[in-house]
Short mmCIF file of C-alpha atoms in Angstrom, two decimals:
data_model
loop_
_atom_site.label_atom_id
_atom_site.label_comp_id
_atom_site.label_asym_id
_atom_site.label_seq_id
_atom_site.Cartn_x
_atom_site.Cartn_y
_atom_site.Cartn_z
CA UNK S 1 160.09 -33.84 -67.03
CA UNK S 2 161.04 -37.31 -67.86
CA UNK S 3 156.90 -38.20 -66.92
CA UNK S 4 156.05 -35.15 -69.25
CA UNK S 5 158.10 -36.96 -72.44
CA UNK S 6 156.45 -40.42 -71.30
CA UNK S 7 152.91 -39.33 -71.19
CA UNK S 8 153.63 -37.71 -74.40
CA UNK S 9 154.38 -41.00 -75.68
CA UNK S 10 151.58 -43.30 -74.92
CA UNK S 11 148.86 -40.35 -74.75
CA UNK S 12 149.66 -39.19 -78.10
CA UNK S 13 148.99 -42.13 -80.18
CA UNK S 14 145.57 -43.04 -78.61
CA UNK S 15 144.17 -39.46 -78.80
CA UNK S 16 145.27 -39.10 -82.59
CA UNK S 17 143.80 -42.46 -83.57
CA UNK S 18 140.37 -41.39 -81.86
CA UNK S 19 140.52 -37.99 -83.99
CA UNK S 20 141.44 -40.04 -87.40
CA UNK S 21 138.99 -43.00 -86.60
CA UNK S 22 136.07 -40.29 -85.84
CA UNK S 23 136.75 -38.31 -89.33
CA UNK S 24 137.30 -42.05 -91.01
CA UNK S 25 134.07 -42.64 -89.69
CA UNK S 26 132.30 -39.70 -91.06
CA UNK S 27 133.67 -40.45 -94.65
CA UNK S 28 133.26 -44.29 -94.32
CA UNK S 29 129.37 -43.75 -94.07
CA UNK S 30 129.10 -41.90 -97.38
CA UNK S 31 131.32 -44.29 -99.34
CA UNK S 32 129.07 -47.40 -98.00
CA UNK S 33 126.07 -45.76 -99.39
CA UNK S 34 127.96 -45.37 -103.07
CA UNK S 35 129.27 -49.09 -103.14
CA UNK S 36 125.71 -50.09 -103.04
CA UNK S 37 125.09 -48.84 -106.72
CA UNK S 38 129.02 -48.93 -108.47
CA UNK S 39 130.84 -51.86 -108.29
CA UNK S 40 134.27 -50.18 -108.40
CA UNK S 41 133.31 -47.27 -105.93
CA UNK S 42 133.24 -50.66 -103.64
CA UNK S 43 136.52 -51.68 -104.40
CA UNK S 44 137.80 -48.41 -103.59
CA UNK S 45 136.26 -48.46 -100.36
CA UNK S 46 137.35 -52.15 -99.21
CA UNK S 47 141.09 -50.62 -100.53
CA UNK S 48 140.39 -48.07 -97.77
CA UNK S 49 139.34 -49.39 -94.99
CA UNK S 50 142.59 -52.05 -95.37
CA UNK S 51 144.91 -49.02 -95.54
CA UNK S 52 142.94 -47.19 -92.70
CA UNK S 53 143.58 -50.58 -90.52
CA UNK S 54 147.40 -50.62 -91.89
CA UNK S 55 147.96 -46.63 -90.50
CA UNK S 56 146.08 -47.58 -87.35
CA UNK S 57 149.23 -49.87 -86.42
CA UNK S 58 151.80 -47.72 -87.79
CA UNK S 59 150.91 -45.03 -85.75
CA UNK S 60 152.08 -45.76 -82.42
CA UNK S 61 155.68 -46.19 -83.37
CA UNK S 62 155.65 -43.52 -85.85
CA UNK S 63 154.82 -41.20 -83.01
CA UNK S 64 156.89 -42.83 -80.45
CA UNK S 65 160.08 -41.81 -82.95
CA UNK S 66 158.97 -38.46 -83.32
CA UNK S 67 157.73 -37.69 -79.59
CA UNK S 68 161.17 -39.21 -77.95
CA UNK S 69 163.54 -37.24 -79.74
CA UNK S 70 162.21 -33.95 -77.98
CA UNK S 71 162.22 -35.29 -74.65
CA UNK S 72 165.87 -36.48 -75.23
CA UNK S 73 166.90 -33.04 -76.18
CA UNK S 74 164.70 -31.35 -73.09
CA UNK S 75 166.42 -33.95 -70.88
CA UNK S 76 170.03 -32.66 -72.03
CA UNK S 77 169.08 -28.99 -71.54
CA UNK S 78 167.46 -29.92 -68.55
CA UNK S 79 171.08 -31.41 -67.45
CA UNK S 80 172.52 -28.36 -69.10
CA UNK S 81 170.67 -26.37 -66.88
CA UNK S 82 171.46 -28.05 -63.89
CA UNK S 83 174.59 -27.79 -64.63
CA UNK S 84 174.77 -24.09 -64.94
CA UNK S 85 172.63 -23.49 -62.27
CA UNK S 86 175.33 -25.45 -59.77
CA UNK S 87 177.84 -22.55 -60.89
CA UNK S 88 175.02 -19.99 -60.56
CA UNK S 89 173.09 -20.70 -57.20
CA UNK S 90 171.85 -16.96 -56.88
CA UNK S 91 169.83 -17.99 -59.78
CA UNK S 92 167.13 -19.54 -57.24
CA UNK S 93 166.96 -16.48 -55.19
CA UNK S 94 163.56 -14.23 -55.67
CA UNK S 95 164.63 -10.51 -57.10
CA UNK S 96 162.03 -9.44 -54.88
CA UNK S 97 161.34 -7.53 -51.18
CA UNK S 98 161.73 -4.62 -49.57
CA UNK S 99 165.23 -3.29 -50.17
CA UNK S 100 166.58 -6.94 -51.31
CA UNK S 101 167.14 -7.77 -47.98
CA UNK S 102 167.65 -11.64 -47.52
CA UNK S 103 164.90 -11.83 -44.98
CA UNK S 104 162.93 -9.98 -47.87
CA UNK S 105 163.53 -12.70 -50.76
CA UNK S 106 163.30 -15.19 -47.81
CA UNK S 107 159.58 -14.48 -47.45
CA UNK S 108 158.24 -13.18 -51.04
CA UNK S 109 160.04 -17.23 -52.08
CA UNK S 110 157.88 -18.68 -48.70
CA UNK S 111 154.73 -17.11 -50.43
CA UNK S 112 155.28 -17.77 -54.16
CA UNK S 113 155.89 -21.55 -53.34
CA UNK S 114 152.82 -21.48 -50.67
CA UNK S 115 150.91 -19.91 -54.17
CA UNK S 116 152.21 -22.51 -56.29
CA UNK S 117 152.22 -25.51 -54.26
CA UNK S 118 149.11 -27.98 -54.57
CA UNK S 119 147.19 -27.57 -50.97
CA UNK S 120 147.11 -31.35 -51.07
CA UNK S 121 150.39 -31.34 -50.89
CA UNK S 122 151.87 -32.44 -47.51
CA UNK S 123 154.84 -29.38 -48.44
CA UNK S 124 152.18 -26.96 -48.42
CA UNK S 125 151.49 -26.81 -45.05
CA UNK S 126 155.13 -26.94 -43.87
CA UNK S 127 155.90 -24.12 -46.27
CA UNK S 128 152.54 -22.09 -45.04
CA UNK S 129 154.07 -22.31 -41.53
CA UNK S 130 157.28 -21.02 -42.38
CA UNK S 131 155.58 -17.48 -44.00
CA UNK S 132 153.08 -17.51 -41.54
CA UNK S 133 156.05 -17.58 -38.59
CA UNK S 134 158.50 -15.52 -40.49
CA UNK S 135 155.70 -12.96 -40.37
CA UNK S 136 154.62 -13.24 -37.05
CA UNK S 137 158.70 -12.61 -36.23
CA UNK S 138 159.04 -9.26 -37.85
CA UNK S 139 156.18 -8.14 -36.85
CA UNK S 140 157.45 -9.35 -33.29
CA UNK S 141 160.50 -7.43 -33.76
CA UNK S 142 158.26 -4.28 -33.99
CA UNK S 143 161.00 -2.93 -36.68
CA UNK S 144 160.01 -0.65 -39.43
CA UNK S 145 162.45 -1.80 -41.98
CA UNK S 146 160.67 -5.41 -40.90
CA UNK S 147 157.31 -4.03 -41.03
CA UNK S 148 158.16 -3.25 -44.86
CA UNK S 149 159.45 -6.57 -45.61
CA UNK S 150 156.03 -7.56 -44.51
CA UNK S 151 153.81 -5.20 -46.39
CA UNK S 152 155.94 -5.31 -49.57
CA UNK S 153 156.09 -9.28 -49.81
CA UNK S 154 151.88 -9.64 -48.97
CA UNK S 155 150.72 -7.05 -51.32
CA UNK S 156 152.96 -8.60 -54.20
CA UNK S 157 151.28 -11.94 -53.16
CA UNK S 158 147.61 -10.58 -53.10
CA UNK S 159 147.63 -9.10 -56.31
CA UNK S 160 149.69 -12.25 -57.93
CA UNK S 161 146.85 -14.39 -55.99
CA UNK S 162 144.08 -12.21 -57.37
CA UNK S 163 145.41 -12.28 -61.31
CA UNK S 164 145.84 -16.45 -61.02
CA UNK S 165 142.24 -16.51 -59.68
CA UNK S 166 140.52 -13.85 -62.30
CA UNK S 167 142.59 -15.57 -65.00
CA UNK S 168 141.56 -19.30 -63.61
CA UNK S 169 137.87 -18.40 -63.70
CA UNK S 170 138.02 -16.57 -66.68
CA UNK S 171 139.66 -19.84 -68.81
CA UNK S 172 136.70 -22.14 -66.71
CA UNK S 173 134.42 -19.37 -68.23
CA UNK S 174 135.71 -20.06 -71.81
CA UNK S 175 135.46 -23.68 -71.65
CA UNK S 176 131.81 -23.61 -70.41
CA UNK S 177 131.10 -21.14 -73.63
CA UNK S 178 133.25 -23.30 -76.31
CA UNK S 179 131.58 -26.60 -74.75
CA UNK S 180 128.30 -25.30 -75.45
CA UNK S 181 129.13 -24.27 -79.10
CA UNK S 182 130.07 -27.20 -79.40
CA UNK S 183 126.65 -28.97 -79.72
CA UNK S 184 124.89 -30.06 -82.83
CA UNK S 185 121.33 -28.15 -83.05
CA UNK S 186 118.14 -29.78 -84.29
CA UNK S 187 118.89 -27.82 -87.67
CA UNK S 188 121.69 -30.29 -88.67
CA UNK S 189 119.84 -33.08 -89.05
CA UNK S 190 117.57 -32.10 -91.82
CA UNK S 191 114.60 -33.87 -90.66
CA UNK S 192 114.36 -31.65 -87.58
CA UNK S 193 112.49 -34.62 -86.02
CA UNK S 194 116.11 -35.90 -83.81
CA UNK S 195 119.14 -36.38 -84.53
CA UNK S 196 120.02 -37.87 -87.74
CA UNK S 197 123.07 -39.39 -89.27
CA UNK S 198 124.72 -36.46 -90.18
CA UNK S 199 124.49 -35.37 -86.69
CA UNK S 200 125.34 -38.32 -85.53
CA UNK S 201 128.85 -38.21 -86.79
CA UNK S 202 129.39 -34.13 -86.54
CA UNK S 203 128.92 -35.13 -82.74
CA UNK S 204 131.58 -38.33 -83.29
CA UNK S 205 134.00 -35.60 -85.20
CA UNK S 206 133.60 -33.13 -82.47
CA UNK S 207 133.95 -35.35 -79.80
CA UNK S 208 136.98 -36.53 -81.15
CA UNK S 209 138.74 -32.91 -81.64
CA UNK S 210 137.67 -31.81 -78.05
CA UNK S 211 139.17 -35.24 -76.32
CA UNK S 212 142.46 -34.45 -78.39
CA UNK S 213 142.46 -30.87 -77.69
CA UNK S 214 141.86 -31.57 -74.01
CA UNK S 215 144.61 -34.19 -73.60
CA UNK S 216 146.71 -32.53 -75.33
CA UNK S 217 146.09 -29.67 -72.82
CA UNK S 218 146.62 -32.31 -69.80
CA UNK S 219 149.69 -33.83 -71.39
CA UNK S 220 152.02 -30.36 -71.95
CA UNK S 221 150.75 -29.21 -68.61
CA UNK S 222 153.32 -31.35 -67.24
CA UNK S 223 152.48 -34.12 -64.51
CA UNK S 224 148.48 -33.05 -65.06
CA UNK S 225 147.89 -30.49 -63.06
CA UNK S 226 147.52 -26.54 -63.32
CA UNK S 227 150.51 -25.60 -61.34
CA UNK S 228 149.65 -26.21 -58.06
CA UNK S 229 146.64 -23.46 -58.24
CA UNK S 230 142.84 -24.14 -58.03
CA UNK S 231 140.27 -21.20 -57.73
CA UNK S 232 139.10 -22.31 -54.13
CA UNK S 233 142.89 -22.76 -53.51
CA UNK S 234 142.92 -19.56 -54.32
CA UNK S 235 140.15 -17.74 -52.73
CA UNK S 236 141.13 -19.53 -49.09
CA UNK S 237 144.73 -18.07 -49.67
CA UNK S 238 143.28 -14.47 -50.37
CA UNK S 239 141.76 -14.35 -47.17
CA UNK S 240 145.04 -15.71 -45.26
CA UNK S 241 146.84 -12.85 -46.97
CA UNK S 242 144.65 -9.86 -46.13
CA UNK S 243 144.49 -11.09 -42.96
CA UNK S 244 147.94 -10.96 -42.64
CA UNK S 245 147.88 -7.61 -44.28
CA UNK S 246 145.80 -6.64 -42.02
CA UNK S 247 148.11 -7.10 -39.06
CA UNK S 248 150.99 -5.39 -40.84
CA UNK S 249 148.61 -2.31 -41.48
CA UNK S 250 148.27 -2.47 -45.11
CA UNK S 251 144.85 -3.97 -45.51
CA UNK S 252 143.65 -0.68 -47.09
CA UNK S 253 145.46 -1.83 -50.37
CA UNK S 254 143.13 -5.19 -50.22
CA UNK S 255 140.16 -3.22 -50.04
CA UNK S 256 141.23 -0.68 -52.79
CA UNK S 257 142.44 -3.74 -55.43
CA UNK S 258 139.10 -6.07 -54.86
CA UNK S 259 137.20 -3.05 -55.40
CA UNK S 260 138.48 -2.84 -58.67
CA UNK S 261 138.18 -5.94 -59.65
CA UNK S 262 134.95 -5.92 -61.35
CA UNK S 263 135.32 -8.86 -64.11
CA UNK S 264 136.44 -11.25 -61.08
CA UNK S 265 133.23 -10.40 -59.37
CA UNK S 266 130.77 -10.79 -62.61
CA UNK S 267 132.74 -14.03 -63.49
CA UNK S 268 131.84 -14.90 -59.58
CA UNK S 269 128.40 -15.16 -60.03
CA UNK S 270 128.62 -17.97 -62.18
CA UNK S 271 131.17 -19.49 -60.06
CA UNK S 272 131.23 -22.96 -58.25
CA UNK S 273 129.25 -22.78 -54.94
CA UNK S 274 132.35 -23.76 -52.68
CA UNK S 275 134.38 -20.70 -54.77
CA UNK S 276 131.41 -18.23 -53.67
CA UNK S 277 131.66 -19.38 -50.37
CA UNK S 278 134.86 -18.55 -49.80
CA UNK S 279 135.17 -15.23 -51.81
CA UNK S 280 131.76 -14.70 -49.68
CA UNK S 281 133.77 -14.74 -46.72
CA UNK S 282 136.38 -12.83 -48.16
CA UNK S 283 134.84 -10.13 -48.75
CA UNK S 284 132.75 -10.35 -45.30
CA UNK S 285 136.39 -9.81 -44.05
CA UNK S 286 137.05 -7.02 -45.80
CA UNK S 287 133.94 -5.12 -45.31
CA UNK S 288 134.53 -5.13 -41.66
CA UNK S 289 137.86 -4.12 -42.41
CA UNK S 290 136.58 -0.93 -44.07
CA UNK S 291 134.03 0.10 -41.42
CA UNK S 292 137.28 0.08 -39.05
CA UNK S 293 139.35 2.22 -41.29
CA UNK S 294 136.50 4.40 -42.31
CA UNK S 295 136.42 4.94 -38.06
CA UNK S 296 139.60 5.70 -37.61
CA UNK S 297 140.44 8.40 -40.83
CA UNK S 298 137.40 9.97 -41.14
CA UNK S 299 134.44 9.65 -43.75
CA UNK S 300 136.21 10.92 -47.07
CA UNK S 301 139.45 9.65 -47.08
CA UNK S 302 138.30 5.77 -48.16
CA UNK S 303 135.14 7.16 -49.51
CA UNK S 304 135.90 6.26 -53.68
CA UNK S 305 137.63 2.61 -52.81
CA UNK S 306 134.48 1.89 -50.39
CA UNK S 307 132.19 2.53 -52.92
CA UNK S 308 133.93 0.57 -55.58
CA UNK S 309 133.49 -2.24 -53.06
CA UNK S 310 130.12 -2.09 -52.13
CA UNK S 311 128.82 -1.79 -56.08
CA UNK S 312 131.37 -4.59 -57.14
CA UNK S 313 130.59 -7.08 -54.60
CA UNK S 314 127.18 -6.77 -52.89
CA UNK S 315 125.72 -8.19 -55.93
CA UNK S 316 127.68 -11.75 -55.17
CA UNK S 317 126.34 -11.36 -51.73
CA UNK S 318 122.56 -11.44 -52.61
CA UNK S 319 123.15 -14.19 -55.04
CA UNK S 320 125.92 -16.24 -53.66
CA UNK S 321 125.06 -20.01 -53.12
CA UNK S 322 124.79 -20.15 -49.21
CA UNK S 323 126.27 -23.76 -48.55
CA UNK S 324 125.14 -26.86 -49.21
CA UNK S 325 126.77 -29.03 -46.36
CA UNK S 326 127.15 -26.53 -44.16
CA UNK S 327 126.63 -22.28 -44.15
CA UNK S 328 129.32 -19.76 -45.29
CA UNK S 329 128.26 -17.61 -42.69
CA UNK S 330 126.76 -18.16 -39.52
CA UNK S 331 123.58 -16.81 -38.62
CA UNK S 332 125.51 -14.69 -36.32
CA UNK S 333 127.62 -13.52 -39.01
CA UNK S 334 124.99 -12.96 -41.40
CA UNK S 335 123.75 -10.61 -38.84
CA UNK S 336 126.52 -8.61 -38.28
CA UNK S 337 128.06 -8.13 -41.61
CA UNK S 338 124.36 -6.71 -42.72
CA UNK S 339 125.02 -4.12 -39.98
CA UNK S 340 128.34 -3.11 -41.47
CA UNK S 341 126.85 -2.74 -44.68
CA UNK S 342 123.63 -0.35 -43.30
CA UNK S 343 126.70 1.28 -41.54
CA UNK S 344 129.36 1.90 -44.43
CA UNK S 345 126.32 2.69 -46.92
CA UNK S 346 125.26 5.29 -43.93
CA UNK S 347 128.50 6.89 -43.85
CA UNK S 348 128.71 7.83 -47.71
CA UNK S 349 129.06 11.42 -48.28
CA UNK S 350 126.67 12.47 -51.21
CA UNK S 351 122.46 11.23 -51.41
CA UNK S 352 123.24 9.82 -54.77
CA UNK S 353 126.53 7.43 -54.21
CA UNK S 354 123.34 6.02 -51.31
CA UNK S 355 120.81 5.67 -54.09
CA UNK S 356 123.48 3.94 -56.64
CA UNK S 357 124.43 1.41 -54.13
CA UNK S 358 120.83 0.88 -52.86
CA UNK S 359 119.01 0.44 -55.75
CA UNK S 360 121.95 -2.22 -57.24
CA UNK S 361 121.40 -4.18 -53.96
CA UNK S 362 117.32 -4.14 -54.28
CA UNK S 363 118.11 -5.27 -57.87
CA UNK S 364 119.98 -8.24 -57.11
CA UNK S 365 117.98 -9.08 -53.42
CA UNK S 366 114.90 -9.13 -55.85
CA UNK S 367 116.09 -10.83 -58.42
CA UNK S 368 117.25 -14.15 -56.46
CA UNK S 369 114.64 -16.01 -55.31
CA UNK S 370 116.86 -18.56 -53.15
CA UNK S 371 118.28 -15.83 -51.23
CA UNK S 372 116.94 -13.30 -48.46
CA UNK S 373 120.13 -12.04 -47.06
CA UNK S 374 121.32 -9.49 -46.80
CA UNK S 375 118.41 -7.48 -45.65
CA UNK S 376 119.12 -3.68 -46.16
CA UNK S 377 115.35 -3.27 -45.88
CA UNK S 378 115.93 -0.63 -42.90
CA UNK S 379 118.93 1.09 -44.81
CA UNK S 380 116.48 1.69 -47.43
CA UNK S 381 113.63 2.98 -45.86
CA UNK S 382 115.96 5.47 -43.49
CA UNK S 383 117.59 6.35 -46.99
CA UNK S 384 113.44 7.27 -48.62
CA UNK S 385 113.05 9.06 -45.19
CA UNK S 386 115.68 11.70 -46.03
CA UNK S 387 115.61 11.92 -49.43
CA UNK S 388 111.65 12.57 -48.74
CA UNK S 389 112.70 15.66 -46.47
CA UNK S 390 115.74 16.67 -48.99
CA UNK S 391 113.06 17.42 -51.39
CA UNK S 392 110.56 19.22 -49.28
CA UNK S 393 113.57 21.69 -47.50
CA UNK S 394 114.26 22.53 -51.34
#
């Protein structure tokens, strides 16, 4: 906190005075055009820029004696707080897990830190190990109660995991929209031949308010960063977690949530190739996942979540970047995840859930040039083949 109220303090002052000289600017212009033709419009404007010059140097300790007197008073609550919390050390204990066992709050604290910790971090690894081998114990144990801990503790992870990413991609998505607003068009200028004066300084002005509105941004973010949390932070950690899941035989509730998670998946498309490759192989994972379950209970128990999961995701598959450095998936891979997709499409229960999900993947494999995979080719043509002989038995 005490670097919070400093970078306050000297990030303040230069971000306001780039605002104020960019508007200055943009009125300066004008008034130099009227003191060529009135003699006291001049006068005015030489009275102007001396007072503009004398604010310039005021400004750093004005906002020096405003800025410290908040961080003063967080730093006493702060101490306040500490203070309190000495008497009160329950008040660091997670409220959460599976009958509020310790071993319970032990591990849903282990994952929320893991979540919130940068992965550069050297902690994050040493706090990774401890959930990963608290897990790995009480599943060792081959307890019940345990078993819960486990299942109760991941799930509440996954879908905190999932909301961070969706609402992490969803904020990049809004900056990428305002920054394009935020151009000048052709129209502005007046001559429509390039960018003219008035454009000129409109782009100074704007420039100026996005600069302030971003550091602001950095500066009451705290020590600049977004908690800990990046979206391929993120996307890596989903996959650790079903996995896990997985193991403690709850990896159905995985499947069921990223099948509804339809916004994630559009705002995916448009995603950073190194995020697509991982939620590529996240959902490569769960796929396989599914054709296991599906196995094991029978055709119509998983049949609406498997669904939502093929039509929510197969479109990122077809137009996913596939690497530049190296491939998401091996060729290997590649190979067998397009034979648990002919297989789980295969196994749906009614001819037109088949032709939905078909005709969305021929869509999207059609519409991406860069891409050939997957292939469902042969699911398609078996799929013709019987809806050909549906129509001629009726």
């Amino acid at each position: 906190m005490k670097m919070k109220g400093s970078s306050i303090t000297t990030l303040a002052p230069l971000l306001l005075r780039e605002l104020v000289t960019s508007l200055f600017i943009s009125a300066d212009q004008s008034l130099i055009n009227l003191s060529e033709r009135y003699k006291l419009v001049q006068i005015l404007h030489r009275l102007l820029v001396h007072t503009f010059f004398f604010f310039l140097r005021l400004l750093p300790s004005f906002l020096s004696s405003v800025l410290i007197t908040p961080s003063l008073s967080e730093n006493s609550a702060l101490n306040s707080s500490a203070a309190l919390s000495k008497s009160k050390p329950q008040a660091f204990i997670p409220n959460k897990g599976a009958g509020g066992s310790s071993i319970a709050r032990a591990l849903s604290q282990l994952l929320s830190l893991m979540n919130e910790i940068p992965v550069s971090s050297r902690k994050y690894q040493v706090v990774r190990s401890l959930a990963e081998k608290l897990i790995d114990e009480n599943l060792r144990e081959d307890h019940e109660s345990l078993k819960e801990v486990n299942r109760v503790a991941l799930s509440a992870a996954f879908s905190e995991t999932l909301l961070q990413l969706e609402a992490a991609m969803s904020k990049q998505e809004r900056r990428r929209v305002s920054g394009d607003g935020g151009s000048v068009s052709g129209s502005w200028t007046g001559s429509g031949t390039g960018p003219g004066p008035f454009s000129y300084r409109m782009r100074r002005v704007l420039r100026g308010l996005r600069s302030f509105r971003e550091g602001a941004s950095f500066v009451f973010a705290g020590d600049g960063g977004d908690g800990g949390g990046s979206e391929e932070k993120w996307g890596v950690e989903l996959l650790w977690l079903a996995q896990k899941m997985a193991d403690c035989g709850c990896v159905e509730e995985a499947e069921w949530r990223w099948g509804t998670m339809s916004n994630l998946a559009r705002l995916a498309l448009i995603a950073e190739p190194r995020l697509q490759g991982s939620l590529v192989k996240f959902s490569a994972f769960l796929f396989k996942q599914v054709k296991g379950i599906r196995n094991e209970t029978g055709d119509d128990q998983h049949r609406e979540s498997t669904m939502n999961m093929l039509t929510t995701w197969l479109p990122l598959l077809c137009r996913a970047s596939n690497g530049v450095d190296a491939p998401v998936l091996s060729s290997r891979e590649r190979e067998e995840l397009e034979r648990v997709l002919e297989e789980t499409i295969e196994m749906l229960g009614q001819d037109e859930e088949k032709e939905e999900v078909l005709s969305l993947w021929l869509h999207h494999f059609t519409s991406c040039p860069s891409s050939d995979w997957p292939n469902l080719q042969a699911c398609y043509t078996r799929w013709c083949d019987v809806s050909r002989k549906l129509l001629l038995l009726s």
